[in-house]
Amino acid sequence: MIDFRYHLVSLISVFLALAVGIALGAGPLEETIGETLTGQVEVLRVEKDELRAALDATENDLAASNAFADASGERMLVGALPERRVAVVVLGEVPEERLTAIDDRLAQAGADVTTVVTLAPAWTDPDAQTFRDALASPLVDLLAEPPAQDAGTEAVLADALVEALSVADPADPDAPSADAAALLDLLATGDEPLLTVQGDAGAPADALVVLAADPVVPDEESPAAETATEGVSAQLAVLDAAARLTEGVVLADGPRTADSLTTAVIGGDLAGTVTTVQRVDQVVGQVLVPLALAADIAGETGHHGYGDDLTVLPPAVELAPVDRSVEGAGTEQGEATQGDQ
């Protein structure tokens, strides 16, 4: 049985160890420990200063590159999209300055941005599926190009969106057809509008730029991740409809990741029909959008940016003017003048 003397010896041992540690730390080891800590702090300070200098240099280089791309972009884009009418479809929330930059680059290329629409959450929200299914039937009756018999609601909505933005009145190429106007009205009104229209809808578009939204990073308890995954198929349906029903389409996306829409396009059935541009959050990507759209109109589908399966620049093409007379409304010819760089 352990007696009081055992506890006393244990306590004395502990206090002796503390006393020895204090004596050594304040005496022979004090200078060594202090010098070591001081040296480590100095090394960290130097590393921090070097990293800060490197970051500043990188930011300066990036600013200079963006300034060059911005200044040269206008010269590169002149005449790329002569008299083309382009509608912009935004797949969710994007910074206003990015949308403005895309519009400005299209204008520099000679294009007229006719309409900007933003898809509302109800376009992909699982809770709105019943509403979308009910809306599909009246939409089908207004479509100029009947959908396939096995087309689902996503395909019907996508076709309706594209036709609403692109189908002209046969008697007036500068005005949407009555059915196209009705389609846009059905999609943009009601208790759960599927999209919003920025300003007034303009003339029918020849081609579309589809601007991908920034990715949403949900928390662990949020259903946003599942909803975002389900929304990809609806977004791909919009791209597919634009490729089939207009003269050209470009997906303007942000950084390419495993979950980005660009990756879904390149890895799927739309790789050969939908042109993509990544990093439109940067000036270089924004400049590429009109060039890529011109190439797509000319039949040169591609995927542009930096990385695997991507080319830096679209091929140079020269597009003939559009014939908007009643007899030849919307007809044009695109001719590639150079191969892929």
Short mmCIF file of C-alpha atoms in Angstrom, two decimals:
data_model
loop_
_atom_site.label_atom_id
_atom_site.label_comp_id
_atom_site.label_asym_id
_atom_site.label_seq_id
_atom_site.Cartn_x
_atom_site.Cartn_y
_atom_site.Cartn_z
CA MET A 1 0.00 0.00 0.00
CA ILE A 2 1.33 3.43 -1.00
CA ASP A 3 2.02 5.55 2.09
CA PHE A 4 2.53 9.25 2.70
CA ARG A 5 6.31 9.03 2.25
CA TYR A 6 5.87 7.90 -1.36
CA HIS A 7 3.72 10.96 -2.14
CA LEU A 8 6.21 13.21 -0.40
CA VAL A 9 9.12 11.86 -2.47
CA SER A 10 7.08 12.35 -5.68
CA LEU A 11 6.29 15.97 -4.84
CA ILE A 12 9.92 16.68 -3.98
CA SER A 13 10.99 15.18 -7.33
CA VAL A 14 8.58 17.41 -9.24
CA PHE A 15 9.75 20.56 -7.50
CA LEU A 16 13.39 19.62 -8.01
CA ALA A 17 12.77 19.15 -11.74
CA LEU A 18 11.08 22.55 -11.94
CA ALA A 19 13.91 24.17 -10.05
CA VAL A 20 16.53 22.60 -12.33
CA GLY A 21 14.59 23.72 -15.43
CA ILE A 22 14.29 27.27 -14.15
CA ALA A 23 17.95 27.38 -13.19
CA LEU A 24 19.10 26.10 -16.58
CA GLY A 25 16.71 28.37 -18.51
CA ALA A 26 17.82 31.43 -16.60
CA GLY A 27 21.45 30.48 -16.64
CA PRO A 28 23.52 28.39 -19.10
CA LEU A 29 20.71 27.83 -21.62
CA GLU A 30 19.20 31.31 -21.54
CA GLU A 31 21.52 32.77 -24.17
CA THR A 32 21.30 29.73 -26.48
CA ILE A 33 17.48 29.60 -26.43
CA GLY A 34 17.20 33.36 -26.89
CA GLU A 35 19.62 33.37 -29.82
CA THR A 36 17.78 30.46 -31.48
CA LEU A 37 14.37 32.16 -31.18
CA THR A 38 15.78 35.49 -32.34
CA GLY A 39 17.36 33.82 -35.36
CA GLN A 40 14.14 32.05 -36.30
CA VAL A 41 12.15 35.28 -36.03
CA GLU A 42 14.68 37.07 -38.25
CA VAL A 43 14.53 34.31 -40.88
CA LEU A 44 10.73 34.50 -40.93
CA ARG A 45 10.86 38.28 -41.24
CA VAL A 46 13.22 38.05 -44.22
CA GLU A 47 11.06 35.39 -45.89
CA LYS A 48 7.95 37.54 -45.40
CA ASP A 49 9.66 40.56 -46.96
CA GLU A 50 10.83 38.47 -49.91
CA LEU A 51 7.34 37.05 -50.46
CA ARG A 52 5.83 40.53 -50.27
CA ALA A 53 8.34 41.82 -52.84
CA ALA A 54 7.63 38.86 -55.13
CA LEU A 55 3.86 39.40 -54.80
CA ASP A 56 4.21 43.10 -55.58
CA ALA A 57 6.31 42.30 -58.65
CA THR A 58 3.76 39.73 -59.84
CA GLU A 59 0.89 42.18 -59.35
CA ASN A 60 2.80 44.84 -61.29
CA ASP A 61 3.49 42.38 -64.12
CA LEU A 62 -0.18 41.35 -64.22
CA ALA A 63 -1.30 44.97 -64.28
CA ALA A 64 1.09 45.66 -67.16
CA SER A 65 -0.16 42.60 -69.08
CA ASN A 66 -3.78 43.63 -68.54
CA ALA A 67 -3.00 47.17 -69.67
CA PHE A 68 -1.40 45.82 -72.84
CA ALA A 69 -4.30 43.45 -73.53
CA ASP A 70 -6.79 46.24 -72.91
CA ALA A 71 -4.98 48.67 -75.22
CA SER A 72 -4.38 46.14 -78.00
CA GLY A 73 -7.79 44.49 -77.69
CA GLU A 74 -9.67 47.29 -79.43
CA ARG A 75 -7.28 47.13 -82.39
CA MET A 76 -7.51 43.32 -82.57
CA LEU A 77 -11.31 43.34 -82.49
CA VAL A 78 -12.08 45.91 -85.18
CA GLY A 79 -14.32 44.30 -87.80
CA ALA A 80 -14.43 40.89 -86.13
CA LEU A 81 -18.24 40.85 -85.88
CA PRO A 82 -19.49 43.31 -88.50
CA GLU A 83 -23.12 44.27 -87.84
CA ARG A 84 -23.78 41.07 -85.90
CA ARG A 85 -26.57 41.08 -83.36
CA VAL A 86 -25.62 39.26 -80.19
CA ALA A 87 -27.77 38.39 -77.19
CA VAL A 88 -26.11 37.68 -73.84
CA VAL A 89 -27.51 35.00 -71.54
CA VAL A 90 -26.17 35.14 -67.97
CA LEU A 91 -26.42 31.84 -66.08
CA GLY A 92 -26.77 33.35 -62.62
CA GLU A 93 -24.97 36.07 -60.68
CA VAL A 94 -21.83 37.67 -62.15
CA PRO A 95 -20.08 40.93 -61.26
CA GLU A 96 -21.62 43.85 -63.16
CA GLU A 97 -18.20 45.02 -64.33
CA ARG A 98 -17.57 41.68 -66.04
CA LEU A 99 -20.85 41.85 -67.96
CA THR A 100 -20.09 45.44 -68.94
CA ALA A 101 -16.62 44.44 -70.13
CA ILE A 102 -18.06 41.67 -72.35
CA ASP A 103 -20.59 44.12 -73.82
CA ASP A 104 -17.83 46.64 -74.51
CA ARG A 105 -15.65 44.05 -76.28
CA LEU A 106 -18.56 42.94 -78.47
CA ALA A 107 -19.20 46.56 -79.39
CA GLN A 108 -15.52 47.05 -80.27
CA ALA A 109 -15.84 44.09 -82.64
CA GLY A 110 -18.74 45.78 -84.44
CA ALA A 111 -21.53 43.77 -82.82
CA ASP A 112 -24.77 45.11 -81.38
CA VAL A 113 -25.79 43.62 -78.02
CA THR A 114 -29.54 43.31 -78.51
CA THR A 115 -30.73 41.76 -75.24
CA VAL A 116 -29.24 40.70 -71.93
CA VAL A 117 -31.17 38.13 -69.91
CA THR A 118 -30.25 36.52 -66.60
CA LEU A 119 -31.59 33.11 -65.64
CA ALA A 120 -33.37 33.21 -62.29
CA PRO A 121 -32.94 30.55 -59.58
CA ALA A 122 -36.32 29.10 -60.62
CA TRP A 123 -34.70 27.94 -63.88
CA THR A 124 -32.94 25.13 -61.98
CA ASP A 125 -34.53 25.08 -58.50
CA PRO A 126 -35.87 21.56 -57.78
CA ASP A 127 -38.77 23.10 -55.87
CA ALA A 128 -39.90 24.85 -59.08
CA GLN A 129 -39.88 21.67 -61.20
CA THR A 130 -43.68 21.34 -61.17
CA PHE A 131 -44.05 24.91 -62.39
CA ARG A 132 -41.52 24.36 -65.17
CA ASP A 133 -43.22 21.16 -66.28
CA ALA A 134 -46.59 22.97 -66.46
CA LEU A 135 -45.06 25.83 -68.43
CA ALA A 136 -43.44 23.56 -71.01
CA SER A 137 -46.73 22.69 -72.75
CA PRO A 138 -47.72 26.24 -73.81
CA LEU A 139 -44.11 26.93 -74.76
CA VAL A 140 -44.03 23.98 -77.18
CA ASP A 141 -47.04 25.41 -79.04
CA LEU A 142 -45.09 28.63 -79.74
CA LEU A 143 -41.81 27.09 -80.93
CA ALA A 144 -40.87 27.62 -84.57
CA GLU A 145 -38.75 24.45 -84.48
CA PRO A 146 -40.72 21.63 -82.83
CA PRO A 147 -38.63 19.80 -80.23
CA ALA A 148 -37.93 16.08 -80.43
CA GLN A 149 -40.74 13.88 -79.19
CA ASP A 150 -38.64 12.69 -76.26
CA ALA A 151 -37.45 16.21 -75.33
CA GLY A 152 -37.74 16.89 -71.63
CA THR A 153 -38.64 20.12 -69.88
CA GLU A 154 -35.02 21.34 -69.81
CA ALA A 155 -34.74 21.05 -73.59
CA VAL A 156 -38.10 22.76 -74.18
CA LEU A 157 -37.18 25.68 -71.91
CA ALA A 158 -33.79 26.04 -73.57
CA ASP A 159 -35.29 26.06 -77.07
CA ALA A 160 -37.90 28.58 -75.94
CA LEU A 161 -35.22 30.87 -74.52
CA VAL A 162 -33.08 30.80 -77.65
CA GLU A 163 -36.02 31.28 -80.02
CA ALA A 164 -37.32 34.15 -77.88
CA LEU A 165 -34.01 35.92 -78.41
CA SER A 166 -33.36 35.05 -82.05
CA VAL A 167 -36.47 34.42 -84.18
CA ALA A 168 -37.40 37.39 -86.37
CA ASP A 169 -40.70 38.45 -87.88
CA PRO A 170 -40.70 37.15 -91.49
CA ALA A 171 -42.03 40.51 -92.65
CA ASP A 172 -39.63 42.60 -90.52
CA PRO A 173 -36.14 41.19 -89.80
CA ASP A 174 -35.56 43.96 -87.25
CA ALA A 175 -38.41 42.81 -84.99
CA PRO A 176 -39.04 39.56 -83.12
CA SER A 177 -41.81 37.33 -84.34
CA ALA A 178 -45.08 37.36 -82.42
CA ASP A 179 -44.36 33.87 -81.09
CA ALA A 180 -40.83 34.86 -80.01
CA ALA A 181 -42.19 37.85 -78.10
CA ALA A 182 -44.81 35.60 -76.46
CA LEU A 183 -42.10 33.10 -75.46
CA LEU A 184 -40.02 35.78 -73.78
CA ASP A 185 -43.08 37.11 -71.99
CA LEU A 186 -43.98 33.67 -70.61
CA LEU A 187 -40.43 33.07 -69.40
CA ALA A 188 -40.04 36.49 -67.78
CA THR A 189 -43.40 36.97 -66.07
CA GLY A 190 -45.62 35.20 -63.56
CA ASP A 191 -45.25 34.36 -59.89
CA GLU A 192 -41.96 32.52 -60.54
CA PRO A 193 -40.25 34.18 -63.51
CA LEU A 194 -37.54 32.01 -64.98
CA LEU A 195 -35.45 34.94 -66.16
CA THR A 196 -35.06 38.68 -66.00
CA VAL A 197 -34.53 40.98 -68.98
CA GLN A 198 -32.12 43.90 -68.63
CA GLY A 199 -33.86 46.89 -70.18
CA ASP A 200 -36.04 46.33 -73.22
CA ALA A 201 -35.63 43.35 -75.53
CA GLY A 202 -34.05 44.43 -78.79
CA ALA A 203 -33.91 43.06 -82.30
CA PRO A 204 -33.55 39.30 -82.90
CA ALA A 205 -30.00 38.08 -82.33
CA ASP A 206 -27.79 36.29 -84.84
CA ALA A 207 -25.69 34.63 -82.15
CA LEU A 208 -25.43 34.17 -78.38
CA VAL A 209 -22.80 34.66 -75.71
CA VAL A 210 -23.59 32.55 -72.66
CA LEU A 211 -21.87 33.95 -69.58
CA ALA A 212 -21.28 31.40 -66.82
CA ALA A 213 -21.85 32.43 -63.23
CA ASP A 214 -19.14 32.28 -60.60
CA PRO A 215 -19.15 28.92 -58.77
CA VAL A 216 -20.98 28.75 -55.46
CA VAL A 217 -19.09 27.21 -52.55
CA PRO A 218 -21.83 25.92 -50.23
CA ASP A 219 -21.38 25.07 -46.57
CA GLU A 220 -21.76 21.50 -45.39
CA GLU A 221 -25.42 21.85 -44.45
CA SER A 222 -26.48 23.72 -47.60
CA PRO A 223 -28.29 21.95 -50.47
CA ALA A 224 -26.67 24.37 -52.92
CA ALA A 225 -24.09 21.81 -54.06
CA GLU A 226 -26.77 19.33 -55.11
CA THR A 227 -28.78 22.09 -56.78
CA ALA A 228 -25.71 23.32 -58.66
CA THR A 229 -25.01 19.81 -59.95
CA GLU A 230 -28.59 19.44 -61.13
CA GLY A 231 -28.37 22.86 -62.80
CA VAL A 232 -25.47 21.86 -65.06
CA SER A 233 -27.69 19.78 -67.34
CA ALA A 234 -30.12 22.70 -67.72
CA GLN A 235 -27.22 25.02 -68.60
CA LEU A 236 -25.87 22.53 -71.13
CA ALA A 237 -29.35 22.39 -72.68
CA VAL A 238 -29.21 26.17 -73.23
CA LEU A 239 -25.83 25.85 -74.95
CA ASP A 240 -27.09 22.99 -77.10
CA ALA A 241 -30.15 24.99 -78.17
CA ALA A 242 -28.01 28.02 -79.01
CA ALA A 243 -25.69 25.86 -81.14
CA ARG A 244 -28.63 24.37 -83.05
CA LEU A 245 -30.87 27.41 -83.44
CA THR A 246 -28.48 30.35 -83.95
CA GLU A 247 -25.48 31.07 -86.15
CA GLY A 248 -22.97 30.88 -83.32
CA VAL A 249 -22.52 30.52 -79.58
CA VAL A 250 -19.68 31.03 -77.12
CA LEU A 251 -19.59 29.94 -73.50
CA ALA A 252 -17.72 32.67 -71.60
CA ASP A 253 -16.50 31.00 -68.43
CA GLY A 254 -14.23 31.73 -65.49
CA PRO A 255 -11.22 29.64 -64.43
CA ARG A 256 -11.41 26.07 -65.66
CA THR A 257 -11.87 23.59 -62.83
CA ALA A 258 -13.12 20.04 -62.54
CA ASP A 259 -16.62 21.39 -61.83
CA SER A 260 -16.71 24.26 -64.32
CA LEU A 261 -19.16 24.37 -67.22
CA THR A 262 -16.24 24.48 -69.68
CA THR A 263 -15.07 21.09 -68.40
CA ALA A 264 -18.58 19.68 -68.82
CA VAL A 265 -18.72 20.94 -72.42
CA ILE A 266 -15.29 19.69 -73.43
CA GLY A 267 -15.87 16.30 -71.82
CA GLY A 268 -19.34 15.81 -73.30
CA ASP A 269 -21.39 15.73 -76.49
CA LEU A 270 -21.17 19.49 -77.05
CA ALA A 271 -17.39 19.62 -77.48
CA GLY A 272 -17.71 19.80 -81.25
CA THR A 273 -20.59 22.28 -81.43
CA VAL A 274 -20.08 24.83 -78.63
CA THR A 275 -17.07 27.17 -78.50
CA THR A 276 -15.71 28.03 -75.04
CA VAL A 277 -13.48 30.76 -73.63
CA GLN A 278 -12.12 30.53 -70.10
CA ARG A 279 -10.89 33.24 -67.70
CA VAL A 280 -13.34 35.93 -68.80
CA ASP A 281 -12.80 37.36 -65.32
CA GLN A 282 -9.57 38.73 -66.82
CA VAL A 283 -9.02 41.17 -69.68
CA VAL A 284 -7.40 38.61 -71.98
CA GLY A 285 -10.40 36.28 -71.75
CA GLN A 286 -12.81 39.15 -72.39
CA VAL A 287 -10.93 40.12 -75.56
CA LEU A 288 -11.08 36.52 -76.79
CA VAL A 289 -14.90 36.30 -76.60
CA PRO A 290 -15.70 38.26 -79.82
CA LEU A 291 -12.86 36.57 -81.71
CA ALA A 292 -14.09 33.14 -80.62
CA LEU A 293 -17.68 34.01 -81.55
CA ALA A 294 -16.61 35.13 -85.03
CA ALA A 295 -14.72 31.86 -85.50
CA ASP A 296 -17.72 29.86 -84.30
CA ILE A 297 -20.02 31.65 -86.76
CA ALA A 298 -17.53 30.75 -89.49
CA GLY A 299 -17.71 27.08 -88.49
CA GLU A 300 -14.49 26.96 -86.46
CA THR A 301 -15.57 25.54 -83.11
CA GLY A 302 -12.82 25.65 -80.48
CA HIS A 303 -11.92 25.87 -76.81
CA HIS A 304 -9.69 28.77 -75.89
CA GLY A 305 -7.53 29.77 -72.95
CA TYR A 306 -4.54 28.24 -71.17
CA GLY A 307 -4.33 24.58 -70.22
CA ASP A 308 -4.90 21.09 -71.54
CA ASP A 309 -7.25 20.78 -74.54
CA LEU A 310 -7.29 24.58 -74.96
CA THR A 311 -5.84 26.82 -77.68
CA VAL A 312 -4.65 30.32 -76.91
CA LEU A 313 -6.25 32.10 -79.86
CA PRO A 314 -9.19 31.33 -82.15
CA PRO A 315 -8.44 31.12 -85.88
CA ALA A 316 -8.65 34.43 -87.75
CA VAL A 317 -11.79 34.65 -89.88
CA GLU A 318 -13.50 37.26 -92.01
CA LEU A 319 -17.28 37.39 -91.89
CA ALA A 320 -19.36 38.74 -94.74
CA PRO A 321 -22.06 41.32 -93.93
CA VAL A 322 -25.48 40.01 -92.95
CA ASP A 323 -28.31 40.29 -95.49
CA ARG A 324 -31.32 41.53 -93.54
CA SER A 325 -33.62 42.05 -96.47
CA VAL A 326 -36.98 40.25 -96.24
CA GLU A 327 -35.89 37.77 -98.91
CA GLY A 328 -32.54 36.94 -97.30
CA ALA A 329 -33.09 37.91 -93.69
CA GLY A 330 -30.25 36.78 -91.46
CA THR A 331 -28.22 35.01 -94.14
CA GLU A 332 -24.47 35.39 -94.04
CA GLN A 333 -21.28 33.63 -94.90
CA GLY A 334 -18.26 33.12 -92.66
CA GLU A 335 -14.94 32.23 -94.18
CA ALA A 336 -11.84 31.15 -92.29
CA THR A 337 -8.75 32.97 -93.52
CA GLN A 338 -6.20 31.24 -91.28
CA GLY A 339 -5.89 27.91 -89.58
CA ASP A 340 -5.61 27.38 -85.87
CA GLN A 341 -2.64 29.15 -84.35
#
